[in-house]
C-alpha positions as MATLAB code, in Angstrom:
seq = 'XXXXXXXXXXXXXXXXXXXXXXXXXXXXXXXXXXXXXXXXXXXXXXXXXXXXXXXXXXXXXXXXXXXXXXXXXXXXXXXXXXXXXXXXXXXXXXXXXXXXXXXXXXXXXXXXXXXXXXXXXXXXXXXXXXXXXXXXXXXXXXXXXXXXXXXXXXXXXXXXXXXXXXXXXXXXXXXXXXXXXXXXXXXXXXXXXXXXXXXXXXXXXXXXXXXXXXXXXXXXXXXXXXXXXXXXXXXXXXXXXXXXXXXXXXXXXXXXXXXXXXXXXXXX';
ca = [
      27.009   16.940  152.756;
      29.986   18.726  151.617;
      31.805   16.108  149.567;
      35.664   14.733  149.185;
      37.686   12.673  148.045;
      40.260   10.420  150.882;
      42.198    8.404  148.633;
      43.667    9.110  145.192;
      43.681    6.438  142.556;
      45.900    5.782  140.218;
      45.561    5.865  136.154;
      48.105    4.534  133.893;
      47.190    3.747  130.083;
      45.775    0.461  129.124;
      47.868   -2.109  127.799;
      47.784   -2.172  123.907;
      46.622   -5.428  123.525;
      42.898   -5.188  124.712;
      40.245   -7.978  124.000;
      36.472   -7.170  123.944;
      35.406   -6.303  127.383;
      31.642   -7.759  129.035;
      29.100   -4.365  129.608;
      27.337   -4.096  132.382;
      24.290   -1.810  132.152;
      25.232    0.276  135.448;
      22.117    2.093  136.493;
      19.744    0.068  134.054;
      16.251   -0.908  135.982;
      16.365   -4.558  137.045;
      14.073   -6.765  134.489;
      10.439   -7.192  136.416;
       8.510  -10.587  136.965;
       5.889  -10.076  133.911;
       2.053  -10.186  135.013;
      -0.559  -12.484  133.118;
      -2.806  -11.118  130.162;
      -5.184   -8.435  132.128;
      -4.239   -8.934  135.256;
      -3.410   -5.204  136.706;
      -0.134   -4.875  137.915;
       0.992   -5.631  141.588;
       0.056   -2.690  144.234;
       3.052   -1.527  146.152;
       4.030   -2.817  149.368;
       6.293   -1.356  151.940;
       9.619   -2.883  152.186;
      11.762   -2.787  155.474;
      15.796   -2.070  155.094;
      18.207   -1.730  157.504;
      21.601   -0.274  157.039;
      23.501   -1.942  159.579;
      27.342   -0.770  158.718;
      30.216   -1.256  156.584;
      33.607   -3.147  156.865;
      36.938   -2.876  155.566;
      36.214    1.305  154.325;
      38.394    3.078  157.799;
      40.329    6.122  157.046;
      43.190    7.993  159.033;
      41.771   11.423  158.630;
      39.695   12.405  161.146;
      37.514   14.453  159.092;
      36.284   12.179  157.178;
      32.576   10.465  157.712;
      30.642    7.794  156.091;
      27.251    7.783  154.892;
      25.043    4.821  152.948;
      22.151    5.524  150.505;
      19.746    3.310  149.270;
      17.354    3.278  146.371;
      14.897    1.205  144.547;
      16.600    0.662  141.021;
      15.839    2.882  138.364;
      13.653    5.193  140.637;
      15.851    8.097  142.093;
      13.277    9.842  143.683;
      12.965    6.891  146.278;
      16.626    7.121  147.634;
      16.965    7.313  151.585;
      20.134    7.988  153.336;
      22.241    7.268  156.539;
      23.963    9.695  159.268;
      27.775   10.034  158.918;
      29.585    8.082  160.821;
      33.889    8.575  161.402;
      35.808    6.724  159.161;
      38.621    6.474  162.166;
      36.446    3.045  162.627;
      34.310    0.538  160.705;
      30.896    2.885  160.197;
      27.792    1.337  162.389;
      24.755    3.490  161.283;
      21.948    0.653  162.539;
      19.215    2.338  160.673;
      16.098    1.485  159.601;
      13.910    3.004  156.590;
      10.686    2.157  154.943;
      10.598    2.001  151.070;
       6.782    2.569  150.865;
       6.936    2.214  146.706;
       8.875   -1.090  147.114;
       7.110   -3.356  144.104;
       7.447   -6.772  143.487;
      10.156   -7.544  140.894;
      12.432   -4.223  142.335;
      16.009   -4.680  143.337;
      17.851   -2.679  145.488;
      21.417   -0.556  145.127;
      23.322    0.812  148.199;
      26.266    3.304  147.475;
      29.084    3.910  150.337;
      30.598    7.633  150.415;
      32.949    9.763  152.269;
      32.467   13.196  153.173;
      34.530   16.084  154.440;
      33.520   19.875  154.941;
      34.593   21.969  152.112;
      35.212   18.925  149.686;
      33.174   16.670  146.817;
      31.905   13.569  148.558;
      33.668   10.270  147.049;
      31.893    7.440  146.014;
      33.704    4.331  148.226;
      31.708    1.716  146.900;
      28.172    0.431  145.601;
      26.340   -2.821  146.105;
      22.975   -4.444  144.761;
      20.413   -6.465  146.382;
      18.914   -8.536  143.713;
      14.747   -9.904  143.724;
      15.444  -12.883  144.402;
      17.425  -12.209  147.209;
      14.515   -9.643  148.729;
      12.089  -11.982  148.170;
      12.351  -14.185  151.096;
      13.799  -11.544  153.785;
      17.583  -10.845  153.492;
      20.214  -10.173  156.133;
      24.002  -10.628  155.170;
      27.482   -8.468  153.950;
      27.256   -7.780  150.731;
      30.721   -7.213  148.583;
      31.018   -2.940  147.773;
      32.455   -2.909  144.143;
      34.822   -0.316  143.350;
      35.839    0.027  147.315;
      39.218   -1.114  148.748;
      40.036   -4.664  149.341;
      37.750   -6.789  150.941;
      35.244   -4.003  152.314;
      31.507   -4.985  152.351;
      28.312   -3.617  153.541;
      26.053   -5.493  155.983;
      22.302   -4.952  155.274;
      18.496   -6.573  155.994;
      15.663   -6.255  153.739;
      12.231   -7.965  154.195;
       8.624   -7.116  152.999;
       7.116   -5.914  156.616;
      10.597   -6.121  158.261;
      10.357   -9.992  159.127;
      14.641   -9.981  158.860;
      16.200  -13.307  158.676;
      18.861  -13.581  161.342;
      21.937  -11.526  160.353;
      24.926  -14.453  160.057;
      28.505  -13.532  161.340;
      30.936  -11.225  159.734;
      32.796  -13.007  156.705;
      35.978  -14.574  156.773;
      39.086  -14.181  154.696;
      39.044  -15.867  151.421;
      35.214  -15.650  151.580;
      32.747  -14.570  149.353;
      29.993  -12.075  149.701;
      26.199  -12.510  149.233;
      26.740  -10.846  145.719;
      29.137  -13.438  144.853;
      30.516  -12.182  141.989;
      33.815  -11.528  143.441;
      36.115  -13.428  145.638;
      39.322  -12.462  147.124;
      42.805  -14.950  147.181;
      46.288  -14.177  148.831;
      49.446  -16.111  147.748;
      53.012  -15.087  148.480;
      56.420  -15.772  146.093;
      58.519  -17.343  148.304;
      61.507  -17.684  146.422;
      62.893  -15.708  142.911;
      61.440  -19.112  141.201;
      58.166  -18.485  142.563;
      55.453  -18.469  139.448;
      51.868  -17.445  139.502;
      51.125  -20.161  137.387;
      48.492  -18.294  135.333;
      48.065  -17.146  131.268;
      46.684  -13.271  131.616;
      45.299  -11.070  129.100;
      43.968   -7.023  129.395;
      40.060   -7.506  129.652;
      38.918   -4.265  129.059;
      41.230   -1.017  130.410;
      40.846   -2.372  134.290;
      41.007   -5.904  134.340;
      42.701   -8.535  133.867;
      41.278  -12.286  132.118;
      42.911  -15.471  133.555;
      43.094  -17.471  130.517;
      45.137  -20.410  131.559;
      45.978  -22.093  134.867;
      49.492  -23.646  135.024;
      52.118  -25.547  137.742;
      52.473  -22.540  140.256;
      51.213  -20.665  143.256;
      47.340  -20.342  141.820;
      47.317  -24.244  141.258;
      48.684  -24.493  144.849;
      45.826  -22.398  146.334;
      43.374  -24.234  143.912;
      44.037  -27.186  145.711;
      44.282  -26.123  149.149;
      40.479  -24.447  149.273;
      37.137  -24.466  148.343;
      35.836  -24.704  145.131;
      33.698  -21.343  145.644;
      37.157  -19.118  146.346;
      39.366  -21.732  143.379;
      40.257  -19.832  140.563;
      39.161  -20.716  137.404;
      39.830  -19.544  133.165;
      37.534  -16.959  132.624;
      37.694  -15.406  135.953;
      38.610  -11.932  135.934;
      41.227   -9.955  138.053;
      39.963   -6.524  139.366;
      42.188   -5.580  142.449;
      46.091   -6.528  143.369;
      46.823   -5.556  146.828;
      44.325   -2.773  147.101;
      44.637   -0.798  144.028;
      41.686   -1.280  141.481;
      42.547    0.831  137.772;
      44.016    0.260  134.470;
      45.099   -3.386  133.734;
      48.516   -2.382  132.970;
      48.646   -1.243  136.759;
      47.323   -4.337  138.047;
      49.884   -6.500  135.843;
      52.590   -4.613  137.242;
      52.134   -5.860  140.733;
      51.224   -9.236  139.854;
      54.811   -8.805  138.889;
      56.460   -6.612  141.148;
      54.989   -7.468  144.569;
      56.196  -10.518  146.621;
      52.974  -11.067  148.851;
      49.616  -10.865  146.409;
      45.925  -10.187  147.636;
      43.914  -10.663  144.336;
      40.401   -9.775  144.250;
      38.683  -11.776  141.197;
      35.202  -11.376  139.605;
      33.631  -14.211  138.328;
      31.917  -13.232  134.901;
      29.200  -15.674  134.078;
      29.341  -16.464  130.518;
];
């Protein structure tokens, strides 16, 4: 597909004061259930997936198409890939594939683009389907990091395509399956109006919450579940749609009057 990129993105230098940031080993193989002493490893089985669509991704330009891949972690060579579908509306693609070298231990990764003839296809956001999710048959929305606010990618996995029953598209405020991110919206209603938080540059594009105080965040703490309450620790990776360098992000927290905060929660 030709390939392009829809949406710019911001990049502003990281604030000065930066404290050691978690790494994630993007692309690493996923660690494999070990076998017992002589026992040959297990044979491959075929694993069902179906791509059912993405949410939360649309686009004005009327050029522009999505397409989903999918690929057994670590092993390029088994990637399979969706149609385009027009980003004027949420992308339904409905298709099934057959990952015949599917072993037991593998996770999965999706990865959302764009494409537009005569441009470089950009990368709208990825996803990963852990073992223990496959394991039993899997059907739910699944958060796509890196994407725009809120999108998520609906998918069903299962060993001999025995999907669970696919639940109903998520709410706001919820969480996806990969529930390492959550999403919260609070407004300042008057020039008093404090967040309520202690922040501090994680890394060059995020933000830590270090302390919770009297304010807007306590407010929403105690208005909703615990699963979408903020906590110390948390990290904030999106204000009102833009994802990039933390000083951008603190900016808005301070600027803006209504806040949609996307927050990962880093287990530790």
């Amino acid at each position: 597909m030709g390939n392009t990129a829809c949406c710019g993105e911001e990049k502003n230098t990281a604030p000065a004061e930066l404290v050691e940031a978690v790494a994630f080993a993007a692309g690493a193989p996923a660690p494999k259930e070990e076998s017992a002493a002589g026992v040959e490893p297990d044979t491959p089985v075929p694993l069902m997936v179906v791509i059912v669509g993405a949410c939360g991704l649309k686009s004005e330009d009327s050029l522009c198409e999505a397409y989903c891949t999918c690929q057994i972690r670590g092993r390029g060579g088994s990637v399979v890939q969706t149609e385009g579908r027009s980003l004027r509306a949420d992308p339904e693609w409905n298709q099934e594939f057959e990952l015949a070298d599917y072993e037991k231990g593998d996770s999965l990764e999706f990865a959302v683009f764009s494409a537009k003839p005569g441009s470089t296809d950009e990368t709208l956001g990825k996803a990963l389907l852990s073992l223990e999710e496959i394991r039993p048959g899997y059907a739910g929305h699944l958060a796509l990091l890196e994407s725009k606010l809120g999108a998520y990618l609906s998918v069903k996995a299962a060993v001999g395509g025995d999907y669970p029953e696919m639940p109903e598209t998520m709410g706001e405020g919820a969480l996806a399956d990969n529930t390492d991110e959550y999403k919260i919206s609070v407004a300042k209603t008057t020039r008093d109006s404090k967040i309520g938080v202690d922040i501090v540059p994680q890394g060059e594009s995020a933000l830590r919450v270090k302390r919770i105080k009297e304010g807007l965040i306590m407010k929403w703490n105690g208005e909703h579940e615990q699963d979408v309450q903020v906590e110390p620790g948390d990290w904030i990776v999106a204000v009102n749609g833009f994802r990039g360098a933390a000083d951008g992000l603190l900016a808005r927290i301070s600027r803006d009057t209504t806040l949609e905060i996307v927050l990962r929660r880093v287990p530790g």
